[in-house]
C-alpha positions as protocol buffer text, in pm:
chain_id: "A"
residue {
  index: 1
  type: MET
  ca { x: 9010 y: -8068 z: -2706 }
}
residue {
  index: 2
  type: THR
  ca { x: 8945 y: -7788 z: -2457 }
}
residue {
  index: 3
  type: PRO
  ca { x: 8617 y: -7594 z: -2474 }
}
residue {
  index: 4
  type: VAL
  ca { x: 8803 y: -7286 z: -2595 }
}
residue {
  index: 5
  type: LYS
  ca { x: 8981 y: -7477 z: -2873 }
}
residue {
  index: 6
  type: LEU
  ca { x: 8657 y: -7645 z: -2975 }
}
residue {
  index: 7
  type: PHE
  ca { x: 8477 y: -7311 z: -2987 }
}
residue {
  index: 8
  type: LEU
  ca { x: 8758 y: -7150 z: -3188 }
}
residue {
  index: 9
  type: ALA
  ca { x: 8756 y: -7441 z: -3432 }
}
residue {
  index: 10
  type: ALA
  ca { x: 8379 y: -7404 z: -3476 }
}
residue {
  index: 11
  type: LEU
  ca { x: 8420 y: -7030 z: -3527 }
}
residue {
  index: 12
  type: ALA
  ca { x: 8694 y: -7084 z: -3786 }
}
residue {
  index: 13
  type: VAL
  ca { x: 8468 y: -7320 z: -3979 }
}
residue {
  index: 14
  type: ALA
  ca { x: 8189 y: -7061 z: -3978 }
}
residue {
  index: 15
  type: LEU
  ca { x: 8424 y: -6795 z: -4117 }
}
residue {
  index: 16
  type: MET
  ca { x: 8576 y: -7003 z: -4398 }
}
residue {
  index: 17
  type: PRO
  ca { x: 8431 y: -6860 z: -4720 }
}
residue {
  index: 18
  type: SER
  ca { x: 8591 y: -7118 z: -4952 }
}
residue {
  index: 19
  type: MET
  ca { x: 8397 y: -7413 z: -4814 }
}
residue {
  index: 20
  type: THR
  ca { x: 8073 y: -7529 z: -4967 }
}
residue {
  index: 21
  type: SER
  ca { x: 7766 y: -7548 z: -4747 }
}
residue {
  index: 22
  type: ALA
  ca { x: 7795 y: -7930 z: -4749 }
}
residue {
  index: 23
  type: ASP
  ca { x: 8157 y: -7905 z: -4633 }
}
residue {
  index: 24
  type: THR
  ca { x: 8059 y: -7658 z: -4364 }
}
residue {
  index: 25
  type: GLN
  ca { x: 7775 y: -7877 z: -4241 }
}
residue {
  index: 26
  type: ARG
  ca { x: 8004 y: -8181 z: -4229 }
}
residue {
  index: 27
  type: GLU
  ca { x: 8264 y: -7987 z: -4028 }
}
residue {
  index: 28
  type: LEU
  ca { x: 7999 y: -7854 z: -3790 }
}
residue {
  index: 29
  type: SER
  ca { x: 7856 y: -8203 z: -3752 }
}
residue {
  index: 30
  type: GLN
  ca { x: 8196 y: -8355 z: -3674 }
}
residue {
  index: 31
  type: GLU
  ca { x: 8251 y: -8087 z: -3413 }
}
residue {
  index: 32
  type: LEU
  ca { x: 7907 y: -8160 z: -3271 }
}
residue {
  index: 33
  type: PHE
  ca { x: 8012 y: -8521 z: -3214 }
}
residue {
  index: 34
  type: GLU
  ca { x: 8317 y: -8401 z: -3018 }
}
residue {
  index: 35
  type: ALA
  ca { x: 8124 y: -8142 z: -2818 }
}
residue {
  index: 36
  type: ALA
  ca { x: 7852 y: -8398 z: -2730 }
}
residue {
  index: 37
  type: HIS
  ca { x: 8115 y: -8651 z: -2625 }
}
residue {
  index: 38
  type: LEU
  ca { x: 8278 y: -8394 z: -2399 }
}
residue {
  index: 39
  type: GLY
  ca { x: 7945 y: -8261 z: -2268 }
}
residue {
  index: 40
  type: TYR
  ca { x: 8008 y: -7900 z: -2374 }
}
residue {
  index: 41
  type: MET
  ca { x: 7646 y: -7792 z: -2383 }
}
residue {
  index: 42
  type: PRO
  ca { x: 7696 y: -7427 z: -2493 }
}
residue {
  index: 43
  type: ILE
  ca { x: 7899 y: -7547 z: -2790 }
}
residue {
  index: 44
  type: VAL
  ca { x: 7644 y: -7819 z: -2871 }
}
residue {
  index: 45
  type: ILE
  ca { x: 7371 y: -7553 z: -2874 }
}
residue {
  index: 46
  type: ASP
  ca { x: 7579 y: -7322 z: -3092 }
}
residue {
  index: 47
  type: LEU
  ca { x: 7666 y: -7593 z: -3344 }
}
residue {
  index: 48
  type: VAL
  ca { x: 7306 y: -7714 z: -3373 }
}
residue {
  index: 49
  type: SER
  ca { x: 7185 y: -7356 z: -3420 }
}
residue {
  index: 50
  type: ARG
  ca { x: 7438 y: -7315 z: -3701 }
}
residue {
  index: 51
  type: GLY
  ca { x: 7317 y: -7621 z: -3889 }
}
residue {
  index: 52
  type: ALA
  ca { x: 7514 y: -7918 z: -3759 }
}
residue {
  index: 53
  type: ASN
  ca { x: 7345 y: -8245 z: -3847 }
}
residue {
  index: 54
  type: VAL
  ca { x: 7236 y: -8403 z: -3517 }
}
residue {
  index: 55
  type: ASN
  ca { x: 7228 y: -8743 z: -3689 }
}
residue {
  index: 56
  type: TYR
  ca { x: 7572 y: -8720 z: -3852 }
}
residue {
  index: 57
  type: MET
  ca { x: 7759 y: -9051 z: -3845 }
}
residue {
  index: 58
  type: ASN
  ca { x: 8136 y: -9078 z: -3844 }
}
residue {
  index: 59
  type: GLY
  ca { x: 8325 y: -9357 z: -4021 }
}
residue {
  index: 60
  type: ARG
  ca { x: 8221 y: -9607 z: -3753 }
}
residue {
  index: 61
  type: ARG
  ca { x: 7860 y: -9480 z: -3779 }
}
residue {
  index: 62
  type: GLU
  ca { x: 7878 y: -9331 z: -3431 }
}
residue {
  index: 63
  type: THR
  ca { x: 7662 y: -9026 z: -3369 }
}
residue {
  index: 64
  type: ALA
  ca { x: 7666 y: -8745 z: -3116 }
}
residue {
  index: 65
  type: MET
  ca { x: 7409 y: -8956 z: -2927 }
}
residue {
  index: 66
  type: HIS
  ca { x: 7666 y: -9238 z: -2891 }
}
residue {
  index: 67
  type: GLY
  ca { x: 7931 y: -8994 z: -2774 }
}
residue {
  index: 68
  type: ALA
  ca { x: 7708 y: -8833 z: -2514 }
}
residue {
  index: 69
  type: ALA
  ca { x: 7579 y: -9171 z: -2391 }
}
residue {
  index: 70
  type: SER
  ca { x: 7930 y: -9308 z: -2347 }
}
residue {
  index: 71
  type: ARG
  ca { x: 8020 y: -9020 z: -2117 }
}
residue {
  index: 72
  type: GLY
  ca { x: 7686 y: -8993 z: -1934 }
}
residue {
  index: 73
  type: HIS
  ca { x: 7583 y: -8651 z: -2064 }
}
residue {
  index: 74
  type: LEU
  ca { x: 7207 y: -8683 z: -2022 }
}
residue {
  index: 75
  type: HIS
  ca { x: 7149 y: -8310 z: -2072 }
}
residue {
  index: 76
  type: VAL
  ca { x: 7315 y: -8331 z: -2414 }
}
residue {
  index: 77
  type: ILE
  ca { x: 7110 y: -8640 z: -2508 }
}
residue {
  index: 78
  type: GLN
  ca { x: 6787 y: -8464 z: -2413 }
}
residue {
  index: 79
  type: TYR
  ca { x: 6885 y: -8155 z: -2613 }
}
residue {
  index: 80
  type: LEU
  ca { x: 6980 y: -8361 z: -2918 }
}
residue {
  index: 81
  type: ARG
  ca { x: 6656 y: -8556 z: -2898 }
}
residue {
  index: 82
  type: ALA
  ca { x: 6458 y: -8230 z: -2878 }
}
residue {
  index: 83
  type: HIS
  ca { x: 6631 y: -8138 z: -3205 }
}
residue {
  index: 84
  type: ARG
  ca { x: 6527 y: -8460 z: -3384 }
}
residue {
  index: 85
  type: ALA
  ca { x: 6833 y: -8674 z: -3319 }
}
residue {
  index: 86
  type: TYR
  ca { x: 6771 y: -9046 z: -3346 }
}
residue {
  index: 87
  type: LEU
  ca { x: 6774 y: -9193 z: -2998 }
}
residue {
  index: 88
  type: HIS
  ca { x: 6872 y: -9545 z: -3103 }
}
residue {
  index: 89
  type: PRO
  ca { x: 7116 y: -9532 z: -3399 }
}
residue {
  index: 90
  type: ARG
  ca { x: 7342 y: -9832 z: -3461 }
}
residue {
  index: 91
  type: THR
  ca { x: 7716 y: -9828 z: -3520 }
}
residue {
  index: 92
  type: VAL
  ca { x: 7894 y: -10058 z: -3766 }
}
residue {
  index: 93
  type: GLU
  ca { x: 7937 y: -10297 z: -3472 }
}
residue {
  index: 94
  type: ASN
  ca { x: 7561 y: -10272 z: -3402 }
}
residue {
  index: 95
  type: TRP
  ca { x: 7609 y: -10080 z: -3077 }
}
residue {
  index: 96
  type: LEU
  ca { x: 7329 y: -9853 z: -2963 }
}
residue {
  index: 97
  type: PRO
  ca { x: 7381 y: -9554 z: -2734 }
}
residue {
  index: 98
  type: LEU
  ca { x: 7223 y: -9777 z: -2468 }
}
residue {
  index: 99
  type: HIS
  ca { x: 7510 y: -10027 z: -2503 }
}
residue {
  index: 100
  type: HIS
  ca { x: 7757 y: -9743 z: -2442 }
}
residue {
  index: 101
  type: ALA
  ca { x: 7566 y: -9614 z: -2139 }
}
residue {
  index: 102
  type: VAL
  ca { x: 7561 y: -9963 z: -1988 }
}
residue {
  index: 103
  type: ARG
  ca { x: 7926 y: -10031 z: -2067 }
}
residue {
  index: 104
  type: PHE
  ca { x: 8040 y: -9714 z: -1892 }
}
residue {
  index: 105
  type: GLY
  ca { x: 7791 y: -9740 z: -1604 }
}
residue {
  index: 106
  type: HIS
  ca { x: 7570 y: -9438 z: -1673 }
}
residue {
  index: 107
  type: GLU
  ca { x: 7247 y: -9552 z: -1511 }
}
residue {
  index: 108
  type: ASN
  ca { x: 7065 y: -9223 z: -1563 }
}
residue {
  index: 109
  type: VAL
  ca { x: 7131 y: -9239 z: -1938 }
}
residue {
  index: 110
  type: ALA
  ca { x: 7043 y: -9609 z: -1961 }
}
residue {
  index: 111
  type: ASN
  ca { x: 6719 y: -9544 z: -1775 }
}
residue {
  index: 112
  type: TYR
  ca { x: 6633 y: -9255 z: -2009 }
}
residue {
  index: 113
  type: MET
  ca { x: 6708 y: -9465 z: -2317 }
}
residue {
  index: 114
  type: LEU
  ca { x: 6501 y: -9758 z: -2192 }
}
residue {
  index: 115
  type: ALA
  ca { x: 6212 y: -9533 z: -2086 }
}
residue {
  index: 116
  type: ASN
  ca { x: 6215 y: -9396 z: -2441 }
}
residue {
  index: 117
  type: GLY
  ca { x: 6200 y: -9727 z: -2622 }
}
residue {
  index: 118
  type: ALA
  ca { x: 6557 y: -9856 z: -2648 }
}
residue {
  index: 119
  type: PRO
  ca { x: 6541 y: -10223 z: -2742 }
}
residue {
  index: 120
  type: LEU
  ca { x: 6640 y: -10418 z: -2432 }
}
residue {
  index: 121
  type: TYR
  ca { x: 6749 y: -10730 z: -2619 }
}
residue {
  index: 122
  type: SER
  ca { x: 6941 y: -10570 z: -2907 }
}
residue {
  index: 123
  type: ARG
  ca { x: 7271 y: -10748 z: -2974 }
}
residue {
  index: 124
  type: THR
  ca { x: 7602 y: -10606 z: -3080 }
}
residue {
  index: 125
  type: ARG
  ca { x: 7779 y: -10761 z: -3378 }
}
residue {
  index: 126
  type: THR
  ca { x: 7953 y: -10999 z: -3137 }
}
residue {
  index: 127
  type: GLY
  ca { x: 7618 y: -11102 z: -2988 }
}
residue {
  index: 128
  type: GLN
  ca { x: 7631 y: -10911 z: -2659 }
}
residue {
  index: 129
  type: THR
  ca { x: 7314 y: -10777 z: -2499 }
}
residue {
  index: 130
  type: VAL
  ca { x: 7309 y: -10499 z: -2244 }
}
residue {
  index: 131
  type: PHE
  ca { x: 7271 y: -10771 z: -1980 }
}
residue {
  index: 132
  type: ASP
  ca { x: 7595 y: -10933 z: -2099 }
}
residue {
  index: 133
  type: ILE
  ca { x: 7775 y: -10598 z: -2093 }
}
residue {
  index: 134
  type: ALA
  ca { x: 7651 y: -10510 z: -1743 }
}
residue {
  index: 135
  type: GLU
  ca { x: 7746 y: -10856 z: -1619 }
}
residue {
  index: 136
  type: ALA
  ca { x: 8095 y: -10830 z: -1773 }
}
residue {
  index: 137
  type: THR
  ca { x: 8152 y: -10498 z: -1598 }
}
residue {
  index: 138
  type: GLY
  ca { x: 8016 y: -10629 z: -1267 }
}
residue {
  index: 139
  type: ASN
  ca { x: 7772 y: -10341 z: -1236 }
}
residue {
  index: 140
  type: ILE
  ca { x: 7502 y: -10476 z: -1002 }
}
residue {
  index: 141
  type: ARG
  ca { x: 7304 y: -10151 z: -1000 }
}
residue {
  index: 142
  type: MET
  ca { x: 7290 y: -10152 z: -1379 }
}
residue {
  index: 143
  type: LEU
  ca { x: 7183 y: -10516 z: -1380 }
}
residue {
  index: 144
  type: ASN
  ca { x: 6904 y: -10429 z: -1135 }
}
residue {
  index: 145
  type: LEU
  ca { x: 6791 y: -10142 z: -1358 }
}
residue {
  index: 146
  type: LEU
  ca { x: 6786 y: -10368 z: -1663 }
}
residue {
  index: 147
  type: GLU
  ca { x: 6600 y: -10636 z: -1471 }
}
residue {
  index: 148
  type: ARG
  ca { x: 6327 y: -10387 z: -1379 }
}
residue {
  index: 149
  type: TYR
  ca { x: 6275 y: -10316 z: -1749 }
}
residue {
  index: 150
  type: ARG
  ca { x: 6280 y: -10687 z: -1831 }
}
residue {
  index: 151
  type: ARG
  ca { x: 5991 y: -10747 z: -1590 }
}
residue {
  index: 152
  type: ARG
  ca { x: 5770 y: -10482 z: -1753 }
}
């Protein structure tokens, strides 16, 4: 979804009088997930200011934090955290935002997550650790980063 379409969708939700406040918050929160995933910071700020739930979970229990981590949007993660978003929520498959950051090679996000208490040895439902994921992707720099945290 383009930034303009996302903004117009958010605006339409805000102007719908027939929706209950719970419906409105759910819609805003779903849009927040999309905006965080795409890294559209002005829209993230707007949606949070209008009451989007920063800890909203979709059907797979993914949050905006997961979406931002998977795409490497550290600025969005820091903003969400400043607005009381959980930094380490788990999906139905037991994936943390850290797992996503490692999988997609976002070292800056992985470093931030680890520096802020992400569990280094947390396993996904299939038993993978972040070390397993980094190894599977062949990301030597990520493995080195993880190893530095292991030695602490």
